[in-house]
Each structure stands twice: as structure tokens, then as C-alpha cells.
């Protein structure tokens, strides 16, 4: 059984920074992609950033230059450093991971962590 636990959300003023973390646990053989998505009130969930095991990260245009995704493969953890935050970055942030266990490959989601950016 695989679980993703996200943390690091909170309330911050515009222009501030936050760092989100998401750790995967369970019987994990390997993890391919890890990523962050967000859902603002009344809107659909959208991609923020993804990062493969090796290679370049991919970002939504709205966060390029402000957010940085990284991962620690030894800890099965993905991070999202968010700088120069804007009120429009407000939402629930979800992490996900493409995980291979000994028997299956599946995409798992964390429980979400709320980020609120005040103007």
C-alpha cells in the first residue's frame, strides 16, 4: 500500500515564499514522475510542475521563474519551492507520483495542502 503525505502549506503575504514537501511511503520499487497540481476555489485542478526520475522538470507557464520543483530519490520525496507568491497562487496543492510496486504500477495522490496568499 502506497501513501503520499504532503505538508508545508499555509498563509503567506503576496511576494512571500513557501516550501511544500510530499513524501511517498509503502512498498515502493521505483518512482517515475512526481509532480504538483493545484485547485483554486471554483476551478479545475491544474498542473503546476512535474519532474521525472532523470531529466528536466516541466512547469506551468504561470509559475515559471517563480517555482522550483525538486526531488530526493533516496527519500521518495518531492518538493516545491514557491517564491514571489501571488494571490492567484491560492489553492489546494496536491502531489502525485507514478509508482511501481512489486506487482503494479499506479499513480497515487496526496491529500492536499492549502496555500493561501493574501494581497
PDB file of C-alpha atoms in Angstrom:
ATOM      1  CA  UNK A   1       0.000   0.000   0.000  1.00  0.00           C
ATOM      2  CA  UNK A   2       1.428   3.375  -1.066  1.00  0.00           C
ATOM      3  CA  UNK A   3       0.692   6.704   0.595  1.00  0.00           C
ATOM      4  CA  UNK A   4       1.717  10.261  -0.216  1.00  0.00           C
ATOM      5  CA  UNK A   5       1.856  12.766   2.626  1.00  0.00           C
ATOM      6  CA  UNK A   6       2.001  16.445   1.706  1.00  0.00           C
ATOM      7  CA  UNK A   7       2.947  19.260   4.059  1.00  0.00           C
ATOM      8  CA  UNK A   8       4.132  22.863   4.107  1.00  0.00           C
ATOM      9  CA  UNK A   9       1.059  24.836   3.139  1.00  0.00           C
ATOM     10  CA  UNK A  10      -0.078  27.915   4.999  1.00  0.00           C
ATOM     11  CA  UNK A  11      -0.933  31.589   4.846  1.00  0.00           C
ATOM     12  CA  UNK A  12       1.582  33.977   3.324  1.00  0.00           C
ATOM     13  CA  UNK A  13       1.540  37.528   2.038  1.00  0.00           C
ATOM     14  CA  UNK A  14       1.972  38.301  -1.633  1.00  0.00           C
ATOM     15  CA  UNK A  15       5.641  38.277  -2.532  1.00  0.00           C
ATOM     16  CA  UNK A  16       6.444  35.724   0.125  1.00  0.00           C
ATOM     17  CA  UNK A  17       7.675  32.150  -0.121  1.00  0.00           C
ATOM     18  CA  UNK A  18       6.600  28.686   0.922  1.00  0.00           C
ATOM     19  CA  UNK A  19       8.120  25.249   0.518  1.00  0.00           C
ATOM     20  CA  UNK A  20       5.913  22.222   0.078  1.00  0.00           C
ATOM     21  CA  UNK A  21       7.047  18.664   0.693  1.00  0.00           C
ATOM     22  CA  UNK A  22       5.495  15.356  -0.240  1.00  0.00           C
ATOM     23  CA  UNK A  23       6.834  12.021   0.917  1.00  0.00           C
ATOM     24  CA  UNK A  24       5.827   8.687  -0.577  1.00  0.00           C
ATOM     25  CA  UNK A  25       5.815   5.655   1.682  1.00  0.00           C
ATOM     26  CA  UNK A  26       4.955   1.981   1.414  1.00  0.00           C
ATOM     27  CA  UNK A  27       6.223  -0.929  -0.608  1.00  0.00           C
ATOM     28  CA  UNK A  28       7.814   1.051  -3.421  1.00  0.00           C
ATOM     29  CA  UNK A  29      10.031  -0.458  -6.082  1.00  0.00           C
ATOM     30  CA  UNK A  30      10.557   2.704  -8.106  1.00  0.00           C
ATOM     31  CA  UNK A  31       9.015   6.105  -8.794  1.00  0.00           C
ATOM     32  CA  UNK A  32       8.951   7.646 -12.249  1.00  0.00           C
ATOM     33  CA  UNK A  33       7.288  11.034 -12.411  1.00  0.00           C
ATOM     34  CA  UNK A  34       6.452  13.099  -9.331  1.00  0.00           C
ATOM     35  CA  UNK A  35       4.512  16.290  -9.518  1.00  0.00           C
ATOM     36  CA  UNK A  36       2.393  19.023  -8.031  1.00  0.00           C
ATOM     37  CA  UNK A  37      -1.066  20.132  -9.065  1.00  0.00           C
ATOM     38  CA  UNK A  38      -3.332  22.765  -7.572  1.00  0.00           C
ATOM     39  CA  UNK A  39      -7.006  23.540  -7.418  1.00  0.00           C
ATOM     40  CA  UNK A  40      -8.269  27.033  -6.810  1.00  0.00           C
ATOM     41  CA  UNK A  41     -11.788  27.612  -5.458  1.00  0.00           C
ATOM     42  CA  UNK A  42     -14.333  27.039  -8.207  1.00  0.00           C
ATOM     43  CA  UNK A  43     -11.728  25.901 -10.718  1.00  0.00           C
ATOM     44  CA  UNK A  44     -10.454  22.622 -12.057  1.00  0.00           C
ATOM     45  CA  UNK A  45      -7.270  21.022 -10.852  1.00  0.00           C
ATOM     46  CA  UNK A  46      -4.295  22.149 -12.921  1.00  0.00           C
ATOM     47  CA  UNK A  47      -0.708  21.118 -13.390  1.00  0.00           C
ATOM     48  CA  UNK A  48       1.897  23.158 -11.537  1.00  0.00           C
ATOM     49  CA  UNK A  49       5.094  21.191 -12.156  1.00  0.00           C
ATOM     50  CA  UNK A  50       6.360  17.682 -12.745  1.00  0.00           C
ATOM     51  CA  UNK A  51       9.778  16.114 -12.520  1.00  0.00           C
ATOM     52  CA  UNK A  52      10.948  12.743 -13.858  1.00  0.00           C
ATOM     53  CA  UNK A  53      13.498  10.498 -12.207  1.00  0.00           C
ATOM     54  CA  UNK A  54      16.103  11.955 -14.513  1.00  0.00           C
ATOM     55  CA  UNK A  55      15.766  14.852 -16.861  1.00  0.00           C
ATOM     56  CA  UNK A  56      14.244  18.283 -16.911  1.00  0.00           C
ATOM     57  CA  UNK A  57      11.295  19.482 -14.925  1.00  0.00           C
ATOM     58  CA  UNK A  58       8.168  20.812 -16.575  1.00  0.00           C
ATOM     59  CA  UNK A  59       6.300  23.901 -15.319  1.00  0.00           C
ATOM     60  CA  UNK A  60       3.043  25.639 -15.976  1.00  0.00           C
ATOM     61  CA  UNK A  61       3.640  28.977 -17.676  1.00  0.00           C
ATOM     62  CA  UNK A  62       2.048  30.784 -14.755  1.00  0.00           C
ATOM     63  CA  UNK A  63       4.740  29.615 -12.307  1.00  0.00           C
ATOM     64  CA  UNK A  64       7.861  29.575 -14.468  1.00  0.00           C
ATOM     65  CA  UNK A  65      10.668  31.563 -12.913  1.00  0.00           C
ATOM     66  CA  UNK A  66       8.957  31.615  -9.505  1.00  0.00           C
ATOM     67  CA  UNK A  67       8.506  27.950  -8.526  1.00  0.00           C
ATOM     68  CA  UNK A  68      11.113  25.212  -8.438  1.00  0.00           C
ATOM     69  CA  UNK A  69      10.329  21.511  -8.204  1.00  0.00           C
ATOM     70  CA  UNK A  70      12.948  19.088  -6.935  1.00  0.00           C
ATOM     71  CA  UNK A  71      13.096  15.583  -5.561  1.00  0.00           C
ATOM     72  CA  UNK A  72      15.162  13.402  -3.249  1.00  0.00           C
ATOM     73  CA  UNK A  73      15.005   9.911  -4.684  1.00  0.00           C
ATOM     74  CA  UNK A  74      16.575   8.344  -1.609  1.00  0.00           C
ATOM     75  CA  UNK A  75      13.713   9.713   0.480  1.00  0.00           C
ATOM     76  CA  UNK A  76      10.974   9.284  -2.168  1.00  0.00           C
ATOM     77  CA  UNK A  77      10.163  12.926  -1.598  1.00  0.00           C
ATOM     78  CA  UNK A  78       9.263  15.771  -3.938  1.00  0.00           C
ATOM     79  CA  UNK A  79       9.488  19.447  -3.038  1.00  0.00           C
ATOM     80  CA  UNK A  80       8.012  22.635  -4.429  1.00  0.00           C
ATOM     81  CA  UNK A  81       9.782  25.872  -3.602  1.00  0.00           C
ATOM     82  CA  UNK A  82       7.394  28.734  -4.258  1.00  0.00           C
ATOM     83  CA  UNK A  83       8.766  32.260  -4.387  1.00  0.00           C
ATOM     84  CA  UNK A  84       7.204  35.604  -5.302  1.00  0.00           C
ATOM     85  CA  UNK A  85       3.799  34.223  -4.467  1.00  0.00           C
ATOM     86  CA  UNK A  86       0.723  35.919  -5.872  1.00  0.00           C
ATOM     87  CA  UNK A  87      -2.897  35.835  -4.677  1.00  0.00           C
ATOM     88  CA  UNK A  88      -3.755  33.802  -7.767  1.00  0.00           C
ATOM     89  CA  UNK A  89      -1.485  31.034  -6.467  1.00  0.00           C
ATOM     90  CA  UNK A  90      -4.036  30.393  -3.730  1.00  0.00           C
ATOM     91  CA  UNK A  91      -5.473  26.896  -3.738  1.00  0.00           C
ATOM     92  CA  UNK A  92      -5.126  23.353  -2.509  1.00  0.00           C
ATOM     93  CA  UNK A  93      -1.878  21.827  -3.707  1.00  0.00           C
ATOM     94  CA  UNK A  94      -1.778  18.115  -4.425  1.00  0.00           C
ATOM     95  CA  UNK A  95       1.256  15.980  -5.032  1.00  0.00           C
ATOM     96  CA  UNK A  96       1.246  12.855  -7.142  1.00  0.00           C
ATOM     97  CA  UNK A  97       3.644  10.126  -8.058  1.00  0.00           C
ATOM     98  CA  UNK A  98       3.847   7.432 -10.712  1.00  0.00           C
ATOM     99  CA  UNK A  99       4.814   4.482  -8.529  1.00  0.00           C
ATOM    100  CA  UNK A 100       5.818   0.946  -9.369  1.00  0.00           C
ATOM    101  CA  UNK A 101       5.404  -1.593  -6.617  1.00  0.00           C
ATOM    102  CA  UNK A 102       6.386  -5.245  -6.869  1.00  0.00           C
ATOM    103  CA  UNK A 103       3.073  -6.056  -8.525  1.00  0.00           C
ATOM    104  CA  UNK A 104       1.569  -2.983 -10.170  1.00  0.00           C
ATOM    105  CA  UNK A 105       2.233   0.495 -11.498  1.00  0.00           C
ATOM    106  CA  UNK A 106      -0.169   3.223 -10.481  1.00  0.00           C
ATOM    107  CA  UNK A 107      -0.497   6.962  -9.939  1.00  0.00           C
ATOM    108  CA  UNK A 108      -1.038   7.975  -6.344  1.00  0.00           C
ATOM    109  CA  UNK A 109      -2.185  11.302  -4.915  1.00  0.00           C
ATOM    110  CA  UNK A 110      -1.508  13.071  -1.650  1.00  0.00           C
ATOM    111  CA  UNK A 111      -4.251  14.526   0.490  1.00  0.00           C
ATOM    112  CA  UNK A 112      -3.631  18.151  -0.474  1.00  0.00           C
ATOM    113  CA  UNK A 113      -2.229  21.083   1.432  1.00  0.00           C
ATOM    114  CA  UNK A 114      -3.809  24.534   1.427  1.00  0.00           C
ATOM    115  CA  UNK A 115      -1.840  27.557   0.283  1.00  0.00           C
ATOM    116  CA  UNK A 116      -3.393  30.971   0.854  1.00  0.00           C
ATOM    117  CA  UNK A 117      -1.711  34.088  -0.499  1.00  0.00           C
ATOM    118  CA  UNK A 118      -3.068  37.375   0.796  1.00  0.00           C
ATOM    119  CA  UNK A 119      -2.787  40.617  -1.129  1.00  0.00           C
TER     120      UNK A 119
END
